[in-house]
Amino acid sequence: MLETISFSQRQRLAYIDFCLLFKGAIHRQDLINRFEVGLSAGSRDFTLYKELAPDNLIYDPREKRYFQTENFLPVFEHDAKRTLVKLANDISDGFDAIGDLHFPVESASSLNVPDIFVVAKVVQAIVNKKAMSVIYTSLSSGSGARELVPHSIVDNGQRWHVRAFDRKSQSFRDFVLTRISKVTVKAEPEVHECIEQDEEWGRLIPLEIVPHPKNIKFPTAIELDYAMEEGVLTLEVRAAMAGYLLRRWNVDCTKHASLRSGEYQLWLKNRQSLADTDNLAIAPGYTAEQAAYTA
């Protein structure tokens, strides 16, 4: 049936499908406002969608919106990799609701791709500010149930993570999306579990990165690569993300620039800025006596 429908109506049907998958619900007015169609046209779109997938949505007259059902199966194919990249860059091609989802997604990755239904449930929990129960497989403890309160999707340069409050450890941590399964969205979290209480996420730290003083013979080349000003690249990054960036760029974080192999073309000049920052065991050469943990 989809092949016989006009392109513009397929866009609107795909939008309904996307909202149900990633947000869990949609108002009729959402569709009307997004595509600037009349009330009757919007009603016809929902009627047609219900014909295509009668078990996908149910209308709540009290809230005046349609909700995803437990039997929901998307009518359109939503690619996980493309969706994450578009979320990271706030890009919409008209077949989704990217522009309507306002929550942090840091960077974009071309490597491993999580399951689209896991991504959808995590996004639902973030958008609707809910907790979620998951089965998580950890390197240290294997598979087990966890209750998380997610607030952001992040990219460490290799893998997609979700930043969340972990009720097991009572702390904010990073969880690899591909290790998450069987997601169930739960009730609203407590105040101490919300993004505002994630100090490592909210705190910005300055990094002064320079060409490696011992490994680079012609530092001007590195200065050009990174658009350095007066030989220094100054960045402000979230404390929770600092370790990932330093590892991704192979930044030597030793006090005296002592990592001498060729892959270290950069050195962190203001190493002291990393004080009291977690998750730095992955930062090359950083050996501060502090706790560091990656889920």
GROMACS .gro file of C-alpha atoms in nm:
model
  295
    1MET     CA    1   0.000   0.000   0.000
    2LEU     CA    2   0.287   0.239   0.077
    3GLU     CA    3   0.395   0.235  -0.288
    4THR     CA    4   0.062   0.384  -0.394
    5ILE     CA    5   0.077   0.672  -0.144
    6SER     CA    6   0.219   1.010  -0.236
    7PHE     CA    7   0.565   1.108  -0.115
    8SER     CA    8   0.431   1.383   0.111
    9GLN     CA    9   0.186   1.150   0.283
   10ARG     CA   10   0.457   0.885   0.328
   11GLN     CA   11   0.660   1.152   0.505
   12ARG     CA   12   0.373   1.220   0.744
   13LEU     CA   13   0.312   0.849   0.807
   14ALA     CA   14   0.684   0.798   0.870
   15TYR     CA   15   0.675   1.087   1.116
   16ILE     CA   16   0.390   0.921   1.309
   17ASP     CA   17   0.584   0.595   1.306
   18PHE     CA   18   0.903   0.763   1.426
   19CYS     CA   19   0.730   0.950   1.709
   20LEU     CA   20   0.563   0.633   1.833
   21LEU     CA   21   0.892   0.443   1.821
   22PHE     CA   22   1.124   0.702   1.978
   23LYS     CA   23   0.890   0.916   2.187
   24GLY     CA   24   0.623   0.661   2.269
   25ALA     CA   25   0.339   0.898   2.182
   26ILE     CA   26   0.220   1.166   1.940
   27HIS     CA   27  -0.044   1.440   1.943
   28ARG     CA   28  -0.246   1.495   1.629
   29GLN     CA   29  -0.147   1.861   1.654
   30ASP     CA   30   0.221   1.757   1.638
   31LEU     CA   31   0.165   1.626   1.287
   32ILE     CA   32  -0.041   1.929   1.183
   33ASN     CA   33   0.219   2.175   1.312
   34ARG     CA   34   0.516   1.988   1.166
   35PHE     CA   35   0.379   1.961   0.812
   36GLU     CA   36   0.139   2.257   0.813
   37VAL     CA   37  -0.159   2.050   0.704
   38GLY     CA   38  -0.523   2.097   0.794
   39LEU     CA   39  -0.709   1.910   1.066
   40SER     CA   40  -0.893   1.691   0.816
   41ALA     CA   41  -0.570   1.594   0.639
   42GLY     CA   42  -0.407   1.509   0.970
   43SER     CA   43  -0.705   1.296   1.067
   44ARG     CA   44  -0.683   1.109   0.736
   45ASP     CA   45  -0.314   1.037   0.800
   46PHE     CA   46  -0.386   0.882   1.140
   47THR     CA   47  -0.676   0.682   0.992
   48LEU     CA   48  -0.450   0.548   0.718
   49TYR     CA   49  -0.173   0.467   0.966
   50LYS     CA   50  -0.424   0.271   1.175
   51GLU     CA   51  -0.523   0.077   0.863
   52LEU     CA   52  -0.159  -0.006   0.794
   53ALA     CA   53  -0.076  -0.100   1.154
   54PRO     CA   54  -0.391  -0.130   1.370
   55ASP     CA   55  -0.197  -0.277   1.665
   56ASN     CA   56   0.066  -0.001   1.678
   57LEU     CA   57  -0.119   0.277   1.856
   58ILE     CA   58  -0.404   0.349   2.093
   59TYR     CA   59  -0.578   0.682   2.152
   60ASP     CA   60  -0.611   0.824   2.503
   61PRO     CA   61  -0.904   1.072   2.504
   62ARG     CA   62  -0.797   1.223   2.837
   63GLU     CA   63  -0.451   1.320   2.714
   64LYS     CA   64  -0.570   1.363   2.356
   65ARG     CA   65  -0.279   1.179   2.203
   66TYR     CA   66  -0.187   0.843   2.057
   67PHE     CA   67   0.040   0.605   2.250
   68GLN     CA   68   0.261   0.321   2.138
   69THR     CA   69   0.119  -0.023   2.223
   70GLU     CA   70   0.310  -0.322   2.357
   71ASN     CA   71   0.265  -0.488   2.016
   72PHE     CA   72   0.422  -0.199   1.826
   73LEU     CA   73   0.620  -0.290   1.515
   74PRO     CA   74   0.747  -0.001   1.299
   75VAL     CA   75   0.592   0.035   0.956
   76PHE     CA   76   0.903   0.209   0.821
   77GLU     CA   77   1.264   0.101   0.853
   78HIS     CA   78   1.454   0.326   1.095
   79ASP     CA   79   1.828   0.270   1.067
   80ALA     CA   80   2.007   0.292   1.404
   81LYS     CA   81   2.332   0.434   1.269
   82ARG     CA   82   2.162   0.704   1.061
   83THR     CA   83   1.928   0.791   1.347
   84LEU     CA   84   2.214   0.836   1.595
   85VAL     CA   85   2.412   1.047   1.349
   86LYS     CA   86   2.107   1.266   1.279
   87LEU     CA   87   2.034   1.299   1.650
   88ALA     CA   88   2.394   1.404   1.711
   89ASN     CA   89   2.374   1.674   1.446
   90ASP     CA   90   2.006   1.770   1.484
   91ILE     CA   91   1.937   1.678   1.120
   92SER     CA   92   1.592   1.586   0.991
   93ASP     CA   93   1.515   1.457   0.642
   94GLY     CA   94   1.139   1.488   0.680
   95PHE     CA   95   1.092   1.119   0.753
   96ASP     CA   96   1.157   1.151   1.124
   97ALA     CA   97   1.106   1.369   1.431
   98ILE     CA   98   1.471   1.453   1.496
   99GLY     CA   99   1.402   1.822   1.527
  100ASP     CA  100   1.141   1.753   1.795
  101LEU     CA  101   1.377   1.559   2.025
  102HIS     CA  102   1.569   1.795   2.249
  103PHE     CA  103   1.823   1.608   2.460
  104PRO     CA  104   2.204   1.586   2.455
  105VAL     CA  105   2.364   1.356   2.200
  106GLU     CA  106   2.738   1.406   2.188
  107SER     CA  107   2.923   1.352   1.858
  108ALA     CA  108   2.863   1.075   1.604
  109SER     CA  109   3.027   0.741   1.541
  110SER     CA  110   3.073   0.534   1.227
  111LEU     CA  111   3.165   0.219   1.415
  112ASN     CA  112   2.943  -0.018   1.612
  113VAL     CA  113   2.569   0.019   1.567
  114PRO     CA  114   2.328  -0.056   1.856
  115ASP     CA  115   1.995  -0.229   1.812
  116ILE     CA  116   1.734   0.020   1.689
  117PHE     CA  117   1.474  -0.091   1.945
  118VAL     CA  118   1.720  -0.050   2.232
  119VAL     CA  119   1.804   0.301   2.104
  120ALA     CA  120   1.433   0.380   2.074
  121LYS     CA  121   1.355   0.277   2.432
  122VAL     CA  122   1.654   0.468   2.569
  123VAL     CA  123   1.547   0.778   2.375
  124GLN     CA  124   1.191   0.736   2.510
  125ALA     CA  125   1.325   0.727   2.866
  126ILE     CA  126   1.539   1.037   2.808
  127VAL     CA  127   1.272   1.241   2.629
  128ASN     CA  128   1.004   1.155   2.884
  129LYS     CA  129   1.245   1.183   3.182
  130LYS     CA  130   1.188   0.829   3.303
  131ALA     CA  131   1.396   0.557   3.462
  132MET     CA  132   1.446   0.226   3.283
  133SER     CA  133   1.528  -0.132   3.372
  134VAL     CA  134   1.771  -0.316   3.146
  135ILE     CA  135   1.977  -0.628   3.117
  136TYR     CA  136   2.336  -0.511   3.099
  137THR     CA  137   2.642  -0.723   3.019
  138SER     CA  138   2.951  -0.588   3.193
  139LEU     CA  139   3.312  -0.693   3.141
  140SER     CA  140   3.357  -0.732   3.516
  141SER     CA  141   3.032  -0.896   3.627
  142GLY     CA  142   2.862  -1.044   3.319
  143SER     CA  143   2.490  -1.009   3.251
  144GLY     CA  144   2.249  -0.881   3.512
  145ALA     CA  145   1.953  -0.654   3.574
  146ARG     CA  146   2.016  -0.283   3.627
  147GLU     CA  147   1.796   0.016   3.689
  148LEU     CA  148   1.924   0.328   3.515
  149VAL     CA  149   1.812   0.686   3.479
  150PRO     CA  150   1.952   0.796   3.141
  151HIS     CA  151   1.999   1.158   3.042
  152SER     CA  152   2.230   1.166   2.736
  153ILE     CA  153   2.362   0.954   2.453
  154VAL     CA  154   2.736   1.000   2.401
  155ASP     CA  155   3.011   0.877   2.171
  156ASN     CA  156   3.357   0.797   2.303
  157GLY     CA  157   3.509   0.778   1.957
  158GLN     CA  158   3.464   0.402   1.931
  159ARG     CA  159   3.128   0.310   2.084
  160TRP     CA  160   2.795   0.469   2.163
  161HIS     CA  161   2.723   0.507   2.534
  162VAL     CA  162   2.431   0.623   2.743
  163ARG     CA  163   2.514   0.847   3.037
  164ALA     CA  164   2.291   0.746   3.326
  165PHE     CA  165   2.247   0.731   3.700
  166ASP     CA  166   2.306   0.374   3.811
  167ARG     CA  167   2.088   0.274   4.105
  168LYS     CA  168   2.315  -0.022   4.181
  169SER     CA  169   2.625   0.189   4.245
  170GLN     CA  170   2.432   0.509   4.327
  171SER     CA  171   2.645   0.708   4.083
  172PHE     CA  172   2.646   0.848   3.730
  173ARG     CA  173   2.826   0.622   3.483
  174ASP     CA  174   2.857   0.536   3.114
  175PHE     CA  175   2.692   0.225   2.973
  176VAL     CA  176   2.772   0.083   2.628
  177LEU     CA  177   2.453   0.076   2.420
  178THR     CA  178   2.538  -0.252   2.246
  179ARG     CA  179   2.560  -0.425   2.585
  180ILE     CA  180   2.206  -0.324   2.679
  181SER     CA  181   1.905  -0.549   2.615
  182LYS     CA  182   1.546  -0.593   2.731
  183VAL     CA  183   1.477  -0.228   2.806
  184THR     CA  184   1.163  -0.138   3.000
  185VAL     CA  185   1.072   0.226   3.063
  186LYS     CA  186   0.979   0.284   3.428
  187ALA     CA  187   0.844   0.563   3.648
  188GLU     CA  188   0.988   0.910   3.697
  189PRO     CA  189   1.324   0.925   3.882
  190GLU     CA  190   1.413   1.089   4.210
  191VAL     CA  191   1.566   1.438   4.205
  192HIS     CA  192   1.915   1.314   4.292
  193GLU     CA  193   1.910   1.084   3.986
  194CYS     CA  194   1.856   1.360   3.728
  195ILE     CA  195   2.103   1.528   3.492
  196GLU     CA  196   2.130   1.839   3.711
  197GLN     CA  197   2.300   1.628   3.978
  198ASP     CA  198   2.560   1.480   3.742
  199GLU     CA  199   2.855   1.696   3.841
  200GLU     CA  200   3.102   1.535   3.599
  201TRP     CA  201   2.864   1.599   3.312
  202GLY     CA  202   2.790   1.959   3.401
  203ARG     CA  203   3.147   2.063   3.484
  204LEU     CA  204   3.357   2.196   3.194
  205ILE     CA  205   3.734   2.171   3.218
  206PRO     CA  206   3.988   2.356   3.001
  207LEU     CA  207   4.243   2.153   2.805
  208GLU     CA  208   4.556   2.309   2.655
  209ILE     CA  209   4.686   2.072   2.388
  210VAL     CA  210   5.017   2.137   2.211
  211PRO     CA  211   5.242   1.951   1.963
  212HIS     CA  212   5.438   1.683   2.144
  213PRO     CA  213   5.765   1.852   2.251
  214LYS     CA  214   5.977   1.538   2.208
  215ASN     CA  215   5.812   1.335   1.931
  216ILE     CA  216   5.746   1.609   1.672
  217LYS     CA  217   6.034   1.761   1.476
  218PHE     CA  218   5.826   2.021   1.289
  219PRO     CA  219   5.544   2.130   1.524
  220THR     CA  220   5.400   2.374   1.269
  221ALA     CA  221   5.248   2.080   1.082
  222ILE     CA  222   5.053   1.976   1.392
  223GLU     CA  223   4.953   2.335   1.462
  224LEU     CA  224   4.799   2.351   1.115
  225ASP     CA  225   4.623   2.015   1.158
  226TYR     CA  226   4.443   2.135   1.470
  227ALA     CA  227   4.412   2.507   1.387
  228MET     CA  228   4.617   2.596   1.694
  229GLU     CA  229   4.664   2.956   1.792
  230GLU     CA  230   5.016   3.048   1.904
  231GLY     CA  231   5.096   2.679   1.923
  232VAL     CA  232   4.808   2.585   2.156
  233LEU     CA  233   4.467   2.429   2.101
  234THR     CA  234   4.243   2.534   2.390
  235LEU     CA  235   3.926   2.331   2.443
  236GLU     CA  236   3.653   2.316   2.703
  237VAL     CA  237   3.512   1.967   2.746
  238ARG     CA  238   3.279   1.798   2.987
  239ALA     CA  239   3.471   1.633   3.267
  240ALA     CA  240   3.281   1.312   3.192
  241MET     CA  241   3.410   1.318   2.833
  242ALA     CA  242   3.770   1.430   2.886
  243GLY     CA  243   3.922   1.083   2.910
  244TYR     CA  244   3.756   0.971   2.588
  245LEU     CA  245   3.881   1.272   2.393
  246LEU     CA  246   4.236   1.237   2.522
  247ARG     CA  247   4.244   0.869   2.429
  248ARG     CA  248   4.085   0.925   2.089
  249TRP     CA  249   4.345   1.187   1.996
  250ASN     CA  250   4.635   0.996   2.161
  251VAL     CA  251   4.724   1.294   2.378
  252ASP     CA  252   5.024   1.228   2.603
  253CYS     CA  253   4.905   1.315   2.954
  254THR     CA  254   5.230   1.244   3.137
  255LYS     CA  255   5.385   1.523   3.341
  256HIS     CA  256   5.706   1.542   3.136
  257ALA     CA  257   5.582   1.426   2.790
  258SER     CA  258   5.746   1.089   2.840
  259LEU     CA  259   5.540   0.876   2.595
  260ARG     CA  260   5.787   0.855   2.308
  261SER     CA  261   5.618   0.633   2.045
  262GLY     CA  262   5.510   0.785   1.714
  263GLU     CA  263   5.134   0.780   1.768
  264TYR     CA  264   5.165   1.049   2.037
  265GLN     CA  265   5.177   1.373   1.839
  266LEU     CA  266   5.004   1.581   2.108
  267TRP     CA  267   5.077   1.663   2.471
  268LEU     CA  268   4.848   1.798   2.742
  269LYS     CA  269   5.020   2.110   2.866
  270ASN     CA  270   4.792   2.183   3.163
  271ARG     CA  271   4.773   1.835   3.312
  272GLN     CA  272   4.663   1.982   3.646
  273SER     CA  273   4.323   2.065   3.492
  274LEU     CA  274   4.234   1.695   3.519
  275ALA     CA  275   4.245   1.698   3.898
  276ASP     CA  276   3.936   1.550   4.064
  277THR     CA  277   3.808   1.413   3.734
  278ASP     CA  278   3.688   1.052   3.704
  279ASN     CA  279   3.724   0.810   3.413
  280LEU     CA  280   4.085   0.902   3.335
  281ALA     CA  281   4.238   0.555   3.342
  282ILE     CA  282   4.195   0.559   2.964
  283ALA     CA  283   4.383   0.890   2.921
  284PRO     CA  284   4.732   0.802   2.787
  285GLY     CA  285   4.991   0.822   3.062
  286TYR     CA  286   4.762   0.973   3.326
  287THR     CA  287   4.837   0.813   3.663
  288ALA     CA  288   4.661   1.028   3.922
  289GLU     CA  289   4.576   0.846   4.243
  290GLN     CA  290   4.200   0.861   4.206
  291ALA     CA  291   3.913   0.631   4.124
  292ALA     CA  292   3.845   0.571   3.756
  293TYR     CA  293   3.569   0.356   3.619
  294THR     CA  294   3.417   0.264   3.284
  295ALA     CA  295   3.108   0.042   3.282
   0.00000   0.00000   0.00000
